mmCIF file of C-alpha atoms in Angstrom:
data_model
loop_
_atom_site.group_PDB
_atom_site.id
_atom_site.type_symbol
_atom_site.label_atom_id
_atom_site.label_comp_id
_atom_site.label_asym_id
_atom_site.label_seq_id
_atom_site.Cartn_x
_atom_site.Cartn_y
_atom_site.Cartn_z
ATOM 1 C CA UNK A 17 0.000 0.000 0.000
ATOM 2 C CA UNK A 18 1.345 3.408 -0.946
ATOM 3 C CA UNK A 19 2.272 5.786 1.856
ATOM 4 C CA UNK A 20 0.275 9.015 1.723
ATOM 5 C CA UNK A 21 2.607 10.981 4.010
ATOM 6 C CA UNK A 22 6.291 10.144 4.296
ATOM 7 C CA UNK A 23 8.125 11.609 7.310
ATOM 8 C CA UNK A 24 11.762 12.512 6.704
ATOM 9 C CA UNK A 25 14.027 13.184 9.706
ATOM 10 C CA UNK A 26 17.536 14.575 9.721
ATOM 11 C CA UNK A 27 18.885 11.532 11.525
ATOM 12 C CA UNK A 28 20.530 8.300 10.412
ATOM 13 C CA UNK A 29 17.581 6.046 9.503
ATOM 14 C CA UNK A 30 16.952 3.109 11.835
ATOM 15 C CA UNK A 31 13.312 2.267 11.151
ATOM 16 C CA UNK A 32 12.730 -1.204 9.733
ATOM 17 C CA UNK A 33 10.609 0.228 6.913
ATOM 18 C CA UNK A 34 13.587 2.349 5.812
ATOM 19 C CA UNK A 35 16.226 -0.398 5.859
ATOM 20 C CA UNK A 36 16.626 -3.006 3.135
ATOM 21 C CA UNK A 37 18.325 -6.316 3.899
ATOM 22 C CA UNK A 38 20.034 -7.725 0.801
ATOM 23 C CA UNK A 39 21.419 -11.256 0.829
ATOM 24 C CA UNK A 40 22.460 -14.122 -1.456
ATOM 25 C CA UNK A 41 25.274 -11.934 -2.807
ATOM 26 C CA UNK A 42 27.618 -14.432 -4.437
ATOM 27 C CA UNK A 43 31.168 -14.840 -3.066
ATOM 28 C CA UNK A 44 32.672 -14.133 -6.504
ATOM 29 C CA UNK A 45 32.976 -10.496 -5.423
ATOM 30 C CA UNK A 46 35.260 -9.180 -2.734
ATOM 31 C CA UNK A 47 34.647 -6.478 -0.162
ATOM 32 C CA UNK A 48 36.970 -4.265 -2.230
ATOM 33 C CA UNK A 49 34.544 -4.518 -5.168
ATOM 34 C CA UNK A 50 31.295 -3.729 -3.350
ATOM 35 C CA UNK A 51 30.532 -2.577 0.186
ATOM 36 C CA UNK A 52 29.196 -5.769 1.735
ATOM 37 C CA UNK A 53 29.583 -7.837 4.876
ATOM 38 C CA UNK A 54 30.686 -11.498 4.792
ATOM 39 C CA UNK A 55 28.163 -14.113 5.898
ATOM 40 C CA UNK A 56 28.647 -15.702 9.305
ATOM 41 C CA UNK A 57 30.983 -18.690 9.422
ATOM 42 C CA UNK A 58 28.033 -21.052 10.037
ATOM 43 C CA UNK A 59 26.314 -19.900 6.818
ATOM 44 C CA UNK A 60 27.148 -20.566 3.198
ATOM 45 C CA UNK A 61 29.956 -18.450 1.667
ATOM 46 C CA UNK A 62 28.668 -15.139 0.429
ATOM 47 C CA UNK A 63 27.826 -11.626 1.487
ATOM 48 C CA UNK A 64 24.952 -9.475 2.672
ATOM 49 C CA UNK A 65 24.366 -5.735 2.655
ATOM 50 C CA UNK A 66 22.177 -3.154 4.362
ATOM 51 C CA UNK A 67 20.802 -0.210 2.406
ATOM 52 C CA UNK A 68 19.297 2.647 4.417
ATOM 53 C CA UNK A 69 16.792 5.128 3.016
ATOM 54 C CA UNK A 70 15.561 8.405 4.425
ATOM 55 C CA UNK A 71 12.181 7.743 2.840
ATOM 56 C CA UNK A 72 10.044 4.717 3.727
ATOM 57 C CA UNK A 73 8.184 5.098 0.437
ATOM 58 C CA UNK A 74 11.407 4.998 -1.585
ATOM 59 C CA UNK A 75 12.675 2.020 0.417
ATOM 60 C CA UNK A 76 9.482 0.097 -0.358
ATOM 61 C CA UNK A 77 9.683 1.039 -4.034
ATOM 62 C CA UNK A 78 13.317 -0.067 -4.244
ATOM 63 C CA UNK A 79 12.524 -3.388 -2.571
ATOM 64 C CA UNK A 80 9.834 -4.188 -5.108
ATOM 65 C CA UNK A 81 12.090 -3.212 -8.009
ATOM 66 C CA UNK A 82 15.161 -5.197 -6.936
ATOM 67 C CA UNK A 83 13.959 -8.377 -5.219
ATOM 68 C CA UNK A 84 14.655 -11.469 -7.313
ATOM 69 C CA UNK A 85 16.888 -9.708 -9.847
ATOM 70 C CA UNK A 86 20.561 -10.457 -10.423
ATOM 71 C CA UNK A 87 21.934 -7.073 -11.490
ATOM 72 C CA UNK A 88 25.703 -7.569 -11.084
ATOM 73 C CA UNK A 89 25.554 -11.370 -10.665
ATOM 74 C CA UNK A 90 23.918 -14.371 -12.351
ATOM 75 C CA UNK A 91 22.076 -15.528 -9.220
ATOM 76 C CA UNK A 92 19.006 -13.501 -8.140
ATOM 77 C CA UNK A 93 19.323 -11.334 -5.055
ATOM 78 C CA UNK A 94 16.935 -11.452 -2.140
ATOM 79 C CA UNK A 95 15.859 -8.008 -0.971
ATOM 80 C CA UNK A 96 13.486 -7.515 1.935
ATOM 81 C CA UNK A 97 12.598 -4.755 4.338
ATOM 82 C CA UNK A 98 14.269 -5.286 7.681
ATOM 83 C CA UNK A 99 12.129 -6.923 10.372
ATOM 84 C CA UNK A 100 12.131 -7.312 14.136
ATOM 85 C CA UNK A 101 14.086 -10.544 13.674
ATOM 86 C CA UNK A 102 17.193 -8.384 13.056
ATOM 87 C CA UNK A 103 17.262 -5.852 15.928
ATOM 88 C CA UNK A 104 21.072 -5.614 15.892
ATOM 89 C CA UNK A 105 20.830 -4.057 12.440
ATOM 90 C CA UNK A 106 18.953 -1.081 13.868
ATOM 91 C CA UNK A 107 21.267 0.919 16.162
ATOM 92 C CA UNK A 108 20.150 4.000 18.057
ATOM 93 C CA UNK A 109 19.548 6.875 15.662
ATOM 94 C CA UNK A 110 22.289 9.473 15.356
ATOM 95 C CA UNK A 111 22.127 12.953 13.826
ATOM 96 C CA UNK A 112 23.277 13.338 10.256
ATOM 97 C CA UNK A 113 26.601 14.940 9.470
ATOM 98 C CA UNK A 114 26.626 18.570 8.350
ATOM 99 C CA UNK A 115 27.136 17.603 4.698
ATOM 100 C CA UNK A 116 24.290 15.057 4.783
ATOM 101 C CA UNK A 117 21.933 17.682 6.240
ATOM 102 C CA UNK A 118 22.751 19.904 3.273
ATOM 103 C CA UNK A 119 22.278 17.070 0.763
ATOM 104 C CA UNK A 120 18.909 16.089 2.216
ATOM 105 C CA UNK A 121 17.666 19.695 2.313
ATOM 106 C CA UNK A 122 18.747 20.344 -1.265
ATOM 107 C CA UNK A 123 17.067 17.182 -2.496
ATOM 108 C CA UNK A 124 13.645 17.862 -1.000
ATOM 109 C CA UNK A 125 13.589 21.670 -0.769
ATOM 110 C CA UNK A 126 15.962 22.824 -3.489
ATOM 111 C CA UNK A 127 18.999 25.063 -3.089
ATOM 112 C CA UNK A 128 16.799 28.125 -2.539
ATOM 113 C CA UNK A 129 14.356 26.433 -0.192
ATOM 114 C CA UNK A 130 16.407 26.939 2.948
ATOM 115 C CA UNK A 131 19.229 29.053 4.335
ATOM 116 C CA UNK A 132 21.368 29.403 7.445
ATOM 117 C CA UNK A 133 22.913 32.357 9.174
ATOM 118 C CA UNK A 134 25.029 32.762 12.276
ATOM 119 C CA UNK A 135 23.229 34.505 15.124
ATOM 120 C CA UNK A 136 26.174 34.383 17.499
ATOM 121 C CA UNK A 137 29.707 33.045 17.389
ATOM 122 C CA UNK A 138 31.667 33.609 20.577
ATOM 123 C CA UNK A 139 34.958 32.626 22.124
ATOM 124 C CA UNK A 140 33.901 31.087 25.453
ATOM 125 C CA UNK A 141 37.337 29.877 26.507
ATOM 126 C CA UNK A 142 37.392 32.320 29.447
ATOM 127 C CA UNK A 143 33.842 31.671 30.659
ATOM 128 C CA UNK A 144 33.702 30.404 34.230
ATOM 129 C CA UNK A 145 31.230 27.678 33.283
ATOM 130 C CA UNK A 146 32.813 26.600 30.000
ATOM 131 C CA UNK A 147 36.171 24.925 30.645
ATOM 132 C CA UNK A 148 37.914 28.258 30.617
ATOM 133 C CA UNK A 149 41.369 28.979 29.254
ATOM 134 C CA UNK A 150 43.870 27.413 31.604
ATOM 135 C CA UNK A 151 47.580 26.899 32.127
ATOM 136 C CA UNK A 152 49.221 24.202 34.190
ATOM 137 C CA UNK A 153 52.541 24.312 36.083
ATOM 138 C CA UNK A 154 53.690 21.276 34.133
ATOM 139 C CA UNK A 155 53.096 22.912 30.774
ATOM 140 C CA UNK A 156 52.521 26.695 30.908
ATOM 141 C CA UNK A 157 52.028 26.779 27.126
ATOM 142 C CA UNK A 158 49.021 24.427 27.169
ATOM 143 C CA UNK A 159 45.670 26.145 26.707
ATOM 144 C CA UNK A 160 42.071 25.161 26.008
ATOM 145 C CA UNK A 161 40.225 26.924 23.218
ATOM 146 C CA UNK A 162 36.442 26.767 23.133
ATOM 147 C CA UNK A 163 33.833 28.360 20.875
ATOM 148 C CA UNK A 164 30.058 28.466 21.081
ATOM 149 C CA UNK A 165 27.753 29.188 18.151
ATOM 150 C CA UNK A 166 24.040 29.780 17.591
ATOM 151 C CA UNK A 167 22.762 29.250 14.049
ATOM 152 C CA UNK A 168 19.300 29.865 12.651
ATOM 153 C CA UNK A 169 17.968 27.708 9.811
ATOM 154 C CA UNK A 170 15.221 29.422 7.818
ATOM 155 C CA UNK A 171 12.670 27.968 5.400
ATOM 156 C CA UNK A 172 11.363 31.078 3.604
ATOM 157 C CA UNK A 173 8.646 29.360 1.553
ATOM 158 C CA UNK A 174 7.119 27.906 4.707
ATOM 159 C CA UNK A 175 7.629 30.900 6.996
ATOM 160 C CA UNK A 176 9.483 28.810 9.557
ATOM 161 C CA UNK A 177 12.839 28.886 11.266
ATOM 162 C CA UNK A 178 14.607 27.153 14.143
ATOM 163 C CA UNK A 179 17.862 27.580 15.983
ATOM 164 C CA UNK A 180 20.631 25.228 16.970
ATOM 165 C CA UNK A 181 23.567 25.447 19.356
ATOM 166 C CA UNK A 182 27.045 24.040 18.842
ATOM 167 C CA UNK A 183 30.167 23.993 21.020
ATOM 168 C CA UNK A 184 33.671 22.971 19.948
ATOM 169 C CA UNK A 185 36.847 22.842 22.011
ATOM 170 C CA UNK A 186 40.395 21.600 21.702
ATOM 171 C CA UNK A 187 43.570 21.598 23.751
ATOM 172 C CA UNK A 188 46.448 23.564 22.231
ATOM 173 C CA UNK A 189 50.001 22.996 23.455
ATOM 174 C CA UNK A 190 51.398 26.238 22.149
ATOM 175 C CA UNK A 191 50.397 29.890 22.287
ATOM 176 C CA UNK A 192 52.289 30.762 19.105
ATOM 177 C CA UNK A 193 50.025 32.740 16.705
ATOM 178 C CA UNK A 194 50.779 30.433 13.762
ATOM 179 C CA UNK A 195 49.438 27.527 15.856
ATOM 180 C CA UNK A 196 46.565 29.199 17.688
ATOM 181 C CA UNK A 197 45.006 31.168 14.808
ATOM 182 C CA UNK A 198 44.356 28.146 12.511
ATOM 183 C CA UNK A 199 42.981 26.245 15.524
ATOM 184 C CA UNK A 200 40.595 29.099 16.278
ATOM 185 C CA UNK A 201 39.367 29.059 12.685
ATOM 186 C CA UNK A 202 38.838 25.293 12.766
ATOM 187 C CA UNK A 203 36.955 25.453 16.072
ATOM 188 C CA UNK A 204 34.715 28.232 14.783
ATOM 189 C CA UNK A 205 33.838 26.057 11.787
ATOM 190 C CA UNK A 206 33.202 23.018 13.979
ATOM 191 C CA UNK A 207 30.957 25.005 16.334
ATOM 192 C CA UNK A 208 29.028 26.420 13.386
ATOM 193 C CA UNK A 209 28.576 22.988 11.768
ATOM 194 C CA UNK A 210 27.430 21.450 15.062
ATOM 195 C CA UNK A 211 24.907 24.246 15.503
ATOM 196 C CA UNK A 212 23.524 23.617 12.005
ATOM 197 C CA UNK A 213 23.195 19.891 12.747
ATOM 198 C CA UNK A 214 21.476 20.665 16.062
ATOM 199 C CA UNK A 215 18.983 22.938 14.285
ATOM 200 C CA UNK A 216 18.175 20.360 11.601
ATOM 201 C CA UNK A 217 17.510 17.725 14.274
ATOM 202 C CA UNK A 218 14.387 19.766 15.115
ATOM 203 C CA UNK A 219 13.138 19.698 11.515
ATOM 204 C CA UNK A 220 10.658 17.256 9.992
ATOM 205 C CA UNK A 221 9.901 17.051 6.278
ATOM 206 C CA UNK A 222 6.435 15.730 5.434
ATOM 207 C CA UNK A 223 6.368 14.450 1.860
ATOM 208 C CA UNK A 224 2.786 14.159 0.609
ATOM 209 C CA UNK A 225 1.557 11.684 -1.962
ATOM 210 C CA UNK A 226 1.373 14.436 -4.598
ATOM 211 C CA UNK A 227 5.063 15.254 -4.103
ATOM 212 C CA UNK A 228 4.496 18.420 -2.086
ATOM 213 C CA UNK A 229 6.857 18.889 0.854
ATOM 214 C CA UNK A 230 5.707 20.436 4.138
ATOM 215 C CA UNK A 231 8.226 21.589 6.752
ATOM 216 C CA UNK A 232 7.590 21.314 10.482
ATOM 217 C CA UNK A 233 9.899 22.492 13.273
ATOM 218 C CA UNK A 234 9.869 20.876 16.699
ATOM 219 C CA UNK A 235 10.707 23.885 18.848
ATOM 220 C CA UNK A 236 10.552 23.681 22.625
ATOM 221 C CA UNK A 237 9.865 26.680 24.817
ATOM 222 C CA UNK A 238 13.440 26.585 26.145
ATOM 223 C CA UNK A 239 14.753 26.817 22.568
ATOM 224 C CA UNK A 240 13.173 30.230 21.993
ATOM 225 C CA UNK A 241 15.708 32.978 22.667
ATOM 226 C CA UNK A 242 14.509 36.532 22.997
ATOM 227 C CA UNK A 243 16.681 39.386 21.794
ATOM 228 C CA UNK A 244 17.513 40.341 25.375
ATOM 229 C CA UNK A 245 18.862 36.835 25.941
ATOM 230 C CA UNK A 246 21.574 37.563 23.361
ATOM 231 C CA UNK A 247 22.670 40.819 24.975
ATOM 232 C CA UNK A 248 26.415 40.887 25.492
ATOM 233 C CA UNK A 249 27.108 38.165 22.933
ATOM 234 C CA UNK A 250 29.189 38.977 19.879
ATOM 235 C CA UNK A 251 27.251 38.843 16.611
ATOM 236 C CA UNK A 252 29.366 38.113 13.560
ATOM 237 C CA UNK A 253 28.920 37.584 9.849
ATOM 238 C CA UNK A 254 29.603 34.229 8.258
ATOM 239 C CA UNK A 255 33.083 34.018 6.703
ATOM 240 C CA UNK A 256 34.667 31.586 4.224
ATOM 241 C CA UNK A 257 36.510 28.713 5.847
ATOM 242 C CA UNK A 258 38.602 27.652 2.874
ATOM 243 C CA UNK A 259 41.583 29.438 4.398
ATOM 244 C CA UNK A 260 41.676 27.056 7.332
ATOM 245 C CA UNK A 261 42.929 23.463 7.567
ATOM 246 C CA UNK A 262 39.966 21.130 6.979
ATOM 247 C CA UNK A 263 41.482 18.323 9.005
ATOM 248 C CA UNK A 264 39.296 16.597 11.484
ATOM 249 C CA UNK A 265 36.123 16.495 9.445
ATOM 250 C CA UNK A 266 33.667 13.903 10.649
ATOM 251 C CA UNK A 267 33.711 10.649 8.772
ATOM 252 C CA UNK A 268 30.612 9.726 6.787
ATOM 253 C CA UNK A 269 28.378 7.064 8.240
ATOM 254 C CA UNK A 270 29.412 3.628 7.002
ATOM 255 C CA UNK A 271 26.118 2.874 5.327
ATOM 256 C CA UNK A 272 24.718 2.924 1.832
ATOM 257 C CA UNK A 273 22.555 5.976 1.337
ATOM 258 C CA UNK A 274 19.519 6.411 -0.844
ATOM 259 C CA UNK A 275 21.052 7.189 -4.220
ATOM 260 C CA UNK A 276 18.398 9.746 -4.971
ATOM 261 C CA UNK A 277 19.533 11.841 -1.994
ATOM 262 C CA UNK A 278 23.097 11.961 -3.287
ATOM 263 C CA UNK A 279 22.229 13.113 -6.813
#
């Protein structure tokens, strides 16, 4: 039965109706050829794979289109939606990475259907309640840098917006400007990206049967910040981060994503 309303969350899918279990993959292929997992030692030689979809409707459509077909092998594949018999395949949901949030938004809303802007980006290293900048007798050069960021995600066509908060910190073993300045830039980027992810965690996309997408924001009372709550915080404009070292980016989730999302 077709799904009239499909709920899309900005989290790694774990629902059984969004996870396809593919098995009977012949052992003629290696893990270097295709991302698969080897069968247990008590089973016949071969591989299986899990394919996660953001959309339950697309997962169901893919299952119907692929079950019993060979594709890259002579023997037909078995493709089924995951069931309660495989609970270890469904770990606790985690938020998407910053790049995946962008991909998902672009796919369903278009490049002009959403935007982000920094409300506040502040160095909180010296705050009493935020692991303030410190030196130790053993290493007087060692310091802790910490940044906090508030980002607002706006959906202009739907008249909605929500905010997210991100904090990033790192220990630095030198106070030399050529060491500290790049670290500050990297931490600012990390804090901003975490704030964007936090904001998108509050967003639900409702995909109707006619293809129309409705946006809903789950905003709690404590998430609403009045202008006076921001008094004393430094407001800044977004700046390009290409000048900073991109090391330390989060690794992508080790799953196969819905190909339509990555177009």
